[in-house]
PDB file of C-alpha atoms in Angstrom:
ATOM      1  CA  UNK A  14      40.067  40.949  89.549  1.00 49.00           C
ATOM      2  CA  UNK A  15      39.890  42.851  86.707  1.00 60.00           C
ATOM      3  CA  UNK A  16      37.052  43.715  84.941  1.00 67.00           C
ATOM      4  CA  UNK A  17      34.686  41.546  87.904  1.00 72.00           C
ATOM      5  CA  UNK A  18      35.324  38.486  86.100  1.00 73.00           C
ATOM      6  CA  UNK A  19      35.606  35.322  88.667  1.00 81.00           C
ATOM      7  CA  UNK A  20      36.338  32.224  87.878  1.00 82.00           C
ATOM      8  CA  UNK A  21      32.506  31.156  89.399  1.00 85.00           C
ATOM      9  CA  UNK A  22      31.263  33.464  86.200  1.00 84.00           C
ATOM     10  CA  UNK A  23      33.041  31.864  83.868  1.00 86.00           C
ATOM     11  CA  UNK A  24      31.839  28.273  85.146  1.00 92.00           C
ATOM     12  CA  UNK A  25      27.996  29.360  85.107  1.00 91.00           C
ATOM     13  CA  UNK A  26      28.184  31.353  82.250  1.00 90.00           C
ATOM     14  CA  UNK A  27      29.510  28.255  80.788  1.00 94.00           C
ATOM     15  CA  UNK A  28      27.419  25.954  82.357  1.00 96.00           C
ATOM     16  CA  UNK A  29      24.605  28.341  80.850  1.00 95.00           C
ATOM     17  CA  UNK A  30      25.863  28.421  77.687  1.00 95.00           C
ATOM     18  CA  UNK A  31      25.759  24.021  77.508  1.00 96.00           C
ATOM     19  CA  UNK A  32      22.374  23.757  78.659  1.00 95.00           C
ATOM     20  CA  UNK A  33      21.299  26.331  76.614  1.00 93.00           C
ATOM     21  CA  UNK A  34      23.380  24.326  73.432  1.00 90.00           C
ATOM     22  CA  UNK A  35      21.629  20.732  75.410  1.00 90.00           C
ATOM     23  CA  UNK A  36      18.020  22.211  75.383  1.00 90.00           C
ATOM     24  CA  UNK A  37      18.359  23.616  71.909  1.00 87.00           C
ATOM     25  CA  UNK A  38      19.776  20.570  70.285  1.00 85.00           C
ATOM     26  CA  UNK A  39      16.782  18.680  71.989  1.00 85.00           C
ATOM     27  CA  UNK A  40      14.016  21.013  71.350  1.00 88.00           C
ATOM     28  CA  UNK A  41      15.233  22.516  67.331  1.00 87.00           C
ATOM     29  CA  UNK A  42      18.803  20.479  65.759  1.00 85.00           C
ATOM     30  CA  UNK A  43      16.669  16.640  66.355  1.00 84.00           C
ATOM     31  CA  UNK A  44      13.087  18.063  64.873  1.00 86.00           C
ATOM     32  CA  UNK A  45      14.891  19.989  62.358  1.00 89.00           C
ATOM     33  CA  UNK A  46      17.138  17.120  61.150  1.00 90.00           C
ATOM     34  CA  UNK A  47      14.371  14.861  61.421  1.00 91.00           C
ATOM     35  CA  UNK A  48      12.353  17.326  59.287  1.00 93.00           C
ATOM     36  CA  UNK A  49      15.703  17.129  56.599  1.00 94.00           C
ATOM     37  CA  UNK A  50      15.916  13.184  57.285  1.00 96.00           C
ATOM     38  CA  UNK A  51      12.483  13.078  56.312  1.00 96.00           C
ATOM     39  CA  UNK A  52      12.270  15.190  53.331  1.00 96.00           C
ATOM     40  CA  UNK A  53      15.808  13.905  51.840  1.00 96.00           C
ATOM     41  CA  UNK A  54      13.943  10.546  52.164  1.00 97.00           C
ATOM     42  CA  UNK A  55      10.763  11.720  50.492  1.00 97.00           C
ATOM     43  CA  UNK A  56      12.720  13.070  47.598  1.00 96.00           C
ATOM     44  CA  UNK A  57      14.564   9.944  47.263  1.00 97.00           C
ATOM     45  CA  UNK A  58      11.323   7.821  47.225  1.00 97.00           C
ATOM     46  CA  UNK A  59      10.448  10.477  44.119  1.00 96.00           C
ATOM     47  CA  UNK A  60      13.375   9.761  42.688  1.00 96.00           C
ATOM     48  CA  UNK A  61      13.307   5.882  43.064  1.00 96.00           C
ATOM     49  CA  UNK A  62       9.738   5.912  41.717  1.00 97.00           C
ATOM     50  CA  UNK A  63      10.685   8.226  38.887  1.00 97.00           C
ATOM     51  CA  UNK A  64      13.651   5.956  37.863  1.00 97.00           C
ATOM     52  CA  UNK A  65      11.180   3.036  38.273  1.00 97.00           C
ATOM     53  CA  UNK A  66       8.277   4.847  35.906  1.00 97.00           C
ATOM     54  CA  UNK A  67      11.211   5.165  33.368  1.00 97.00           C
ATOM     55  CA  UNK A  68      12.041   1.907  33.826  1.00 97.00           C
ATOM     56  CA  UNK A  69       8.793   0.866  33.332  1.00 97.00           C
ATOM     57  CA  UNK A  70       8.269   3.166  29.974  1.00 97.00           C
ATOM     58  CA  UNK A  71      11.231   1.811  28.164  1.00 96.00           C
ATOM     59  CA  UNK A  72      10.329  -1.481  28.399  1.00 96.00           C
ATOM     60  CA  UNK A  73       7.039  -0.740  27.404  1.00 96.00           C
ATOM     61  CA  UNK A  74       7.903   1.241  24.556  1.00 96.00           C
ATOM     62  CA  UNK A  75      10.615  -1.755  23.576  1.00 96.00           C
ATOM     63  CA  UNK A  76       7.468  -4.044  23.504  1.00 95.00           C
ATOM     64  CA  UNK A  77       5.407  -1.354  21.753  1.00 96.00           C
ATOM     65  CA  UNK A  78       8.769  -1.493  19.366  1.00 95.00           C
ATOM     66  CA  UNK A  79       8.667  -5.371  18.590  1.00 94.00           C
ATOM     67  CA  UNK A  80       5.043  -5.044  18.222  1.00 95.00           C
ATOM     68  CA  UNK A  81       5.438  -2.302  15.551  1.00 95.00           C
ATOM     69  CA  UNK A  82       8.160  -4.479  13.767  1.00 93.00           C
ATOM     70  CA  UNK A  83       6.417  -7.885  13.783  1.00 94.00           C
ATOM     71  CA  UNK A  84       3.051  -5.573  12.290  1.00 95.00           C
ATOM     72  CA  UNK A  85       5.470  -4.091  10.070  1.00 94.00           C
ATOM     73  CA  UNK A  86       6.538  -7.642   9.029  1.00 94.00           C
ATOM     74  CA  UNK A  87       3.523  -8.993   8.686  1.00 95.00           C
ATOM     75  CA  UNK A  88       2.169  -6.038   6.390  1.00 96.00           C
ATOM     76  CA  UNK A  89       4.995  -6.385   3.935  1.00 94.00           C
ATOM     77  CA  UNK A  90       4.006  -9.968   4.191  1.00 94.00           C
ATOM     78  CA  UNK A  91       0.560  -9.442   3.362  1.00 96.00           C
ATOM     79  CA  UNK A  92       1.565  -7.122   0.943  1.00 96.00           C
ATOM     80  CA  UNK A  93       4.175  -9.742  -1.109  1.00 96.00           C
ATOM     81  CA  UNK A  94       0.972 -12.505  -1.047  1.00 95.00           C
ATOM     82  CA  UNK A  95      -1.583  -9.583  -2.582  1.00 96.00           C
ATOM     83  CA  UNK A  96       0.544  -8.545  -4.680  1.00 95.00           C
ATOM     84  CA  UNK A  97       1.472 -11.940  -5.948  1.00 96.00           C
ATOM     85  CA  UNK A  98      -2.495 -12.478  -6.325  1.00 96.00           C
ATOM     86  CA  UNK A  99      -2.741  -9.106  -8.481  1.00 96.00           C
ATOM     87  CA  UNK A 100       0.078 -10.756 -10.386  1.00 95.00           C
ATOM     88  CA  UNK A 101      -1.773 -13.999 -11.362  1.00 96.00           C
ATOM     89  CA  UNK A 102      -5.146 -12.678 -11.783  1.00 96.00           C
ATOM     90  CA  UNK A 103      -3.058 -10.591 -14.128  1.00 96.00           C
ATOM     91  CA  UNK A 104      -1.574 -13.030 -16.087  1.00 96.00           C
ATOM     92  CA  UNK A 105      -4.985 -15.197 -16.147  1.00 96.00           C
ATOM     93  CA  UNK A 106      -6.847 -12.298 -17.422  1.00 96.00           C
ATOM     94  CA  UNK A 107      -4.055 -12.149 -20.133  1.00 96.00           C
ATOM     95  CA  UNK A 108      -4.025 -15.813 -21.000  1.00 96.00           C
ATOM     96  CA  UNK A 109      -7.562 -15.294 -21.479  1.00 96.00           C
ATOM     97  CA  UNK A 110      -7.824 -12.755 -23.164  1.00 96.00           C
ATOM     98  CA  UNK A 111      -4.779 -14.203 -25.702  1.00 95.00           C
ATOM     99  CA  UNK A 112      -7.646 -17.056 -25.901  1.00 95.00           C
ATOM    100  CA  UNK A 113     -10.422 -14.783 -26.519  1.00 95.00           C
ATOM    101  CA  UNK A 114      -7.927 -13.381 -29.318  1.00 95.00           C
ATOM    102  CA  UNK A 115      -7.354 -16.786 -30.803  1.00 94.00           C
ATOM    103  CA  UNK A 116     -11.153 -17.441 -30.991  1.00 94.00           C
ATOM    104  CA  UNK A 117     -11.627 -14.181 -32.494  1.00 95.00           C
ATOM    105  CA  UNK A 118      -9.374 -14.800 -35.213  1.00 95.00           C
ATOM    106  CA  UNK A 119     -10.077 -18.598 -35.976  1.00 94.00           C
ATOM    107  CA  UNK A 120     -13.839 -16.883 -36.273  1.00 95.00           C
ATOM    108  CA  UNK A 121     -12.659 -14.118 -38.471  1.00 95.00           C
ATOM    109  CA  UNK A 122     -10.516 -16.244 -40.957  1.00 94.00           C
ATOM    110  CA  UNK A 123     -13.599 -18.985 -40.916  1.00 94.00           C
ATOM    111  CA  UNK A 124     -16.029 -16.127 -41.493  1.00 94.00           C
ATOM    112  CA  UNK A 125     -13.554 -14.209 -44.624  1.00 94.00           C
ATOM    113  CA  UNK A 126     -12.934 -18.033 -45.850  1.00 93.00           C
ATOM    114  CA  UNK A 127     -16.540 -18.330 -45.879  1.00 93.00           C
ATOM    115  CA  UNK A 128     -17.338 -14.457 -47.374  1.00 93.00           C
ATOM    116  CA  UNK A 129     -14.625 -15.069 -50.009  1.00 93.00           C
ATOM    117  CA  UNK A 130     -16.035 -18.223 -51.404  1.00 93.00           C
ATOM    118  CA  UNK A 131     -19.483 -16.877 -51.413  1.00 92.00           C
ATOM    119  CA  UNK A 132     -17.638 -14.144 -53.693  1.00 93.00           C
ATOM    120  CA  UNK A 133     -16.070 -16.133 -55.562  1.00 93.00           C
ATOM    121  CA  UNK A 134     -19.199 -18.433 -56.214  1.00 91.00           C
ATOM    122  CA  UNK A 135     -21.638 -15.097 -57.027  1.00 89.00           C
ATOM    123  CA  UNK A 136     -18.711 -14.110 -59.177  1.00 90.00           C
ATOM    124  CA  UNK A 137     -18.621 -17.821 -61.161  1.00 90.00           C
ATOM    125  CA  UNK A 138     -22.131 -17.736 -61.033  1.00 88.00           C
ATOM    126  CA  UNK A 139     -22.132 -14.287 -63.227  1.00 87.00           C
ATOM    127  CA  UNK A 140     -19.503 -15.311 -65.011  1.00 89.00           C
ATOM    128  CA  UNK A 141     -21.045 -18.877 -66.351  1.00 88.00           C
ATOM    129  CA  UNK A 142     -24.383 -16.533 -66.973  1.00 86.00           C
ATOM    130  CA  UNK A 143     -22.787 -13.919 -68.758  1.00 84.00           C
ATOM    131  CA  UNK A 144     -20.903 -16.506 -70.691  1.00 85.00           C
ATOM    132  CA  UNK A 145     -24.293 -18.862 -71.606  1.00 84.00           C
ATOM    133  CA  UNK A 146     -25.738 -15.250 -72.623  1.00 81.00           C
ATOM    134  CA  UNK A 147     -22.776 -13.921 -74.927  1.00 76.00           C
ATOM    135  CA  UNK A 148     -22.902 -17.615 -76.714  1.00 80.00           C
ATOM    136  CA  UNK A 149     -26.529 -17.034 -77.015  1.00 78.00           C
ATOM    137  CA  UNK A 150     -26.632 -13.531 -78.278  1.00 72.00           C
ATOM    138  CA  UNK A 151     -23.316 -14.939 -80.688  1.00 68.00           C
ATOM    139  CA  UNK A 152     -25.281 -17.649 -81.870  1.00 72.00           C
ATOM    140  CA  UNK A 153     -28.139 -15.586 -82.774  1.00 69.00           C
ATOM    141  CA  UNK A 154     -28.538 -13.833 -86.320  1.00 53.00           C
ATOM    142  CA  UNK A 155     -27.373 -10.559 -85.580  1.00 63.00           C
ATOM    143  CA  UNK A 156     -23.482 -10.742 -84.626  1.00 62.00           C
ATOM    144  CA  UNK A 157     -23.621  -6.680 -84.079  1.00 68.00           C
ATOM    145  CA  UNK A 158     -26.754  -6.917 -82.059  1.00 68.00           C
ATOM    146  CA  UNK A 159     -25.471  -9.361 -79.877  1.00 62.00           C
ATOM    147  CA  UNK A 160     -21.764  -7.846 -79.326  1.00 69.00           C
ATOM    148  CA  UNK A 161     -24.119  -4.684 -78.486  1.00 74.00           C
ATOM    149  CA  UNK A 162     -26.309  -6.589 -75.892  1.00 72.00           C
ATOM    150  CA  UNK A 163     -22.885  -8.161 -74.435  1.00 73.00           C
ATOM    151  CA  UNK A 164     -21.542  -4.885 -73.569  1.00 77.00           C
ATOM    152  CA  UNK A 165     -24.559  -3.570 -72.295  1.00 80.00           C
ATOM    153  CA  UNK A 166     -24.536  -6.407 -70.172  1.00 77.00           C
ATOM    154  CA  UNK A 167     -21.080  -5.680 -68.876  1.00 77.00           C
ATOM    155  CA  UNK A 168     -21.454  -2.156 -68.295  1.00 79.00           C
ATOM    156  CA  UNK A 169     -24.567  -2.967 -66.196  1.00 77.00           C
ATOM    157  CA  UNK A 170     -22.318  -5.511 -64.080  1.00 72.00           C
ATOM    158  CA  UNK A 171     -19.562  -3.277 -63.888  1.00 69.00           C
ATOM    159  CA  UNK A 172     -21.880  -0.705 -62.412  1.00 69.00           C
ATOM    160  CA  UNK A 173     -23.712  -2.619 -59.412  1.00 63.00           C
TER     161      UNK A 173
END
């Protein structure tokens, strides 16, 4: 033969070469595929509990959602009943005060009525006086005397 190659070489270099391939698919290919096998698995359990977390968050921040809009609700509902509370005290304090008014000036007119015929009764009351006196000083025997004592009288009246 050629080169020293028998056919008895070839079958034990074969033979070789599969239990070499047999010992190193026991002893590396199963460990290291059980190494992959276990570490694809472990990154899928991540994943799983990732996707579960999420999951987990959104419906949580749904709830967190419908609890924010019922609160929101219920503030604009408190708000409408406050504000409709301002609005009465409101108009109470201005019926009130439109009664305080009225009182004020039923007072006022009964006070001026009351003023203005005290004035006009101080004013007869001069009047009727200054009257008695003129006839007086007319009747008297001095007509100039008296016309003098009437205008004094006048100008003194006419000066308070």
């Amino acid at each position: 033969m050629p080169l020293n190659i028998d056919w008895k070489q070839i079958l034990l270099h074969l033979f070789n070469f599969v239990l070499l391939f047999a010992i190193l698919f026991f002893l590396l290919y199963k460990p290291v595929k059980k190494f992959m096998d276990k570490r694809m698995q472990y990154y899928k359990d991540m994943d799983d509990d990732a996707n579960k977390k999420l999951e987990d968050a959104e419906e949580m921040k749904k709830a967190y959602e419908e609890k924010l809009s019922a609160a929101d609700e219920e503030i604009a509902g408190k708000k409408r009943d406050a504000d409709m509370l301002v609005e009465k005290e409101r108009e109470e304090a201005i019926k009130r005060a439109e009664k305080e008014a009225g009182e004020i000036l039923v007072k006022a007119r009964a006070d001026g009525e009351a003023e203005k015929k005290k004035i006009i009764d101080g004013a007869q009351a001069e009047i009727v006086d200054m009257v008695a006196e003129a006839c007086k000083k007319a009747v008297s025997a001095d007509p100039s005397a008296a016309m003098d004592g009437f205008l004094s009288a006048a100008n003194e009246d006419k000066d308070e």
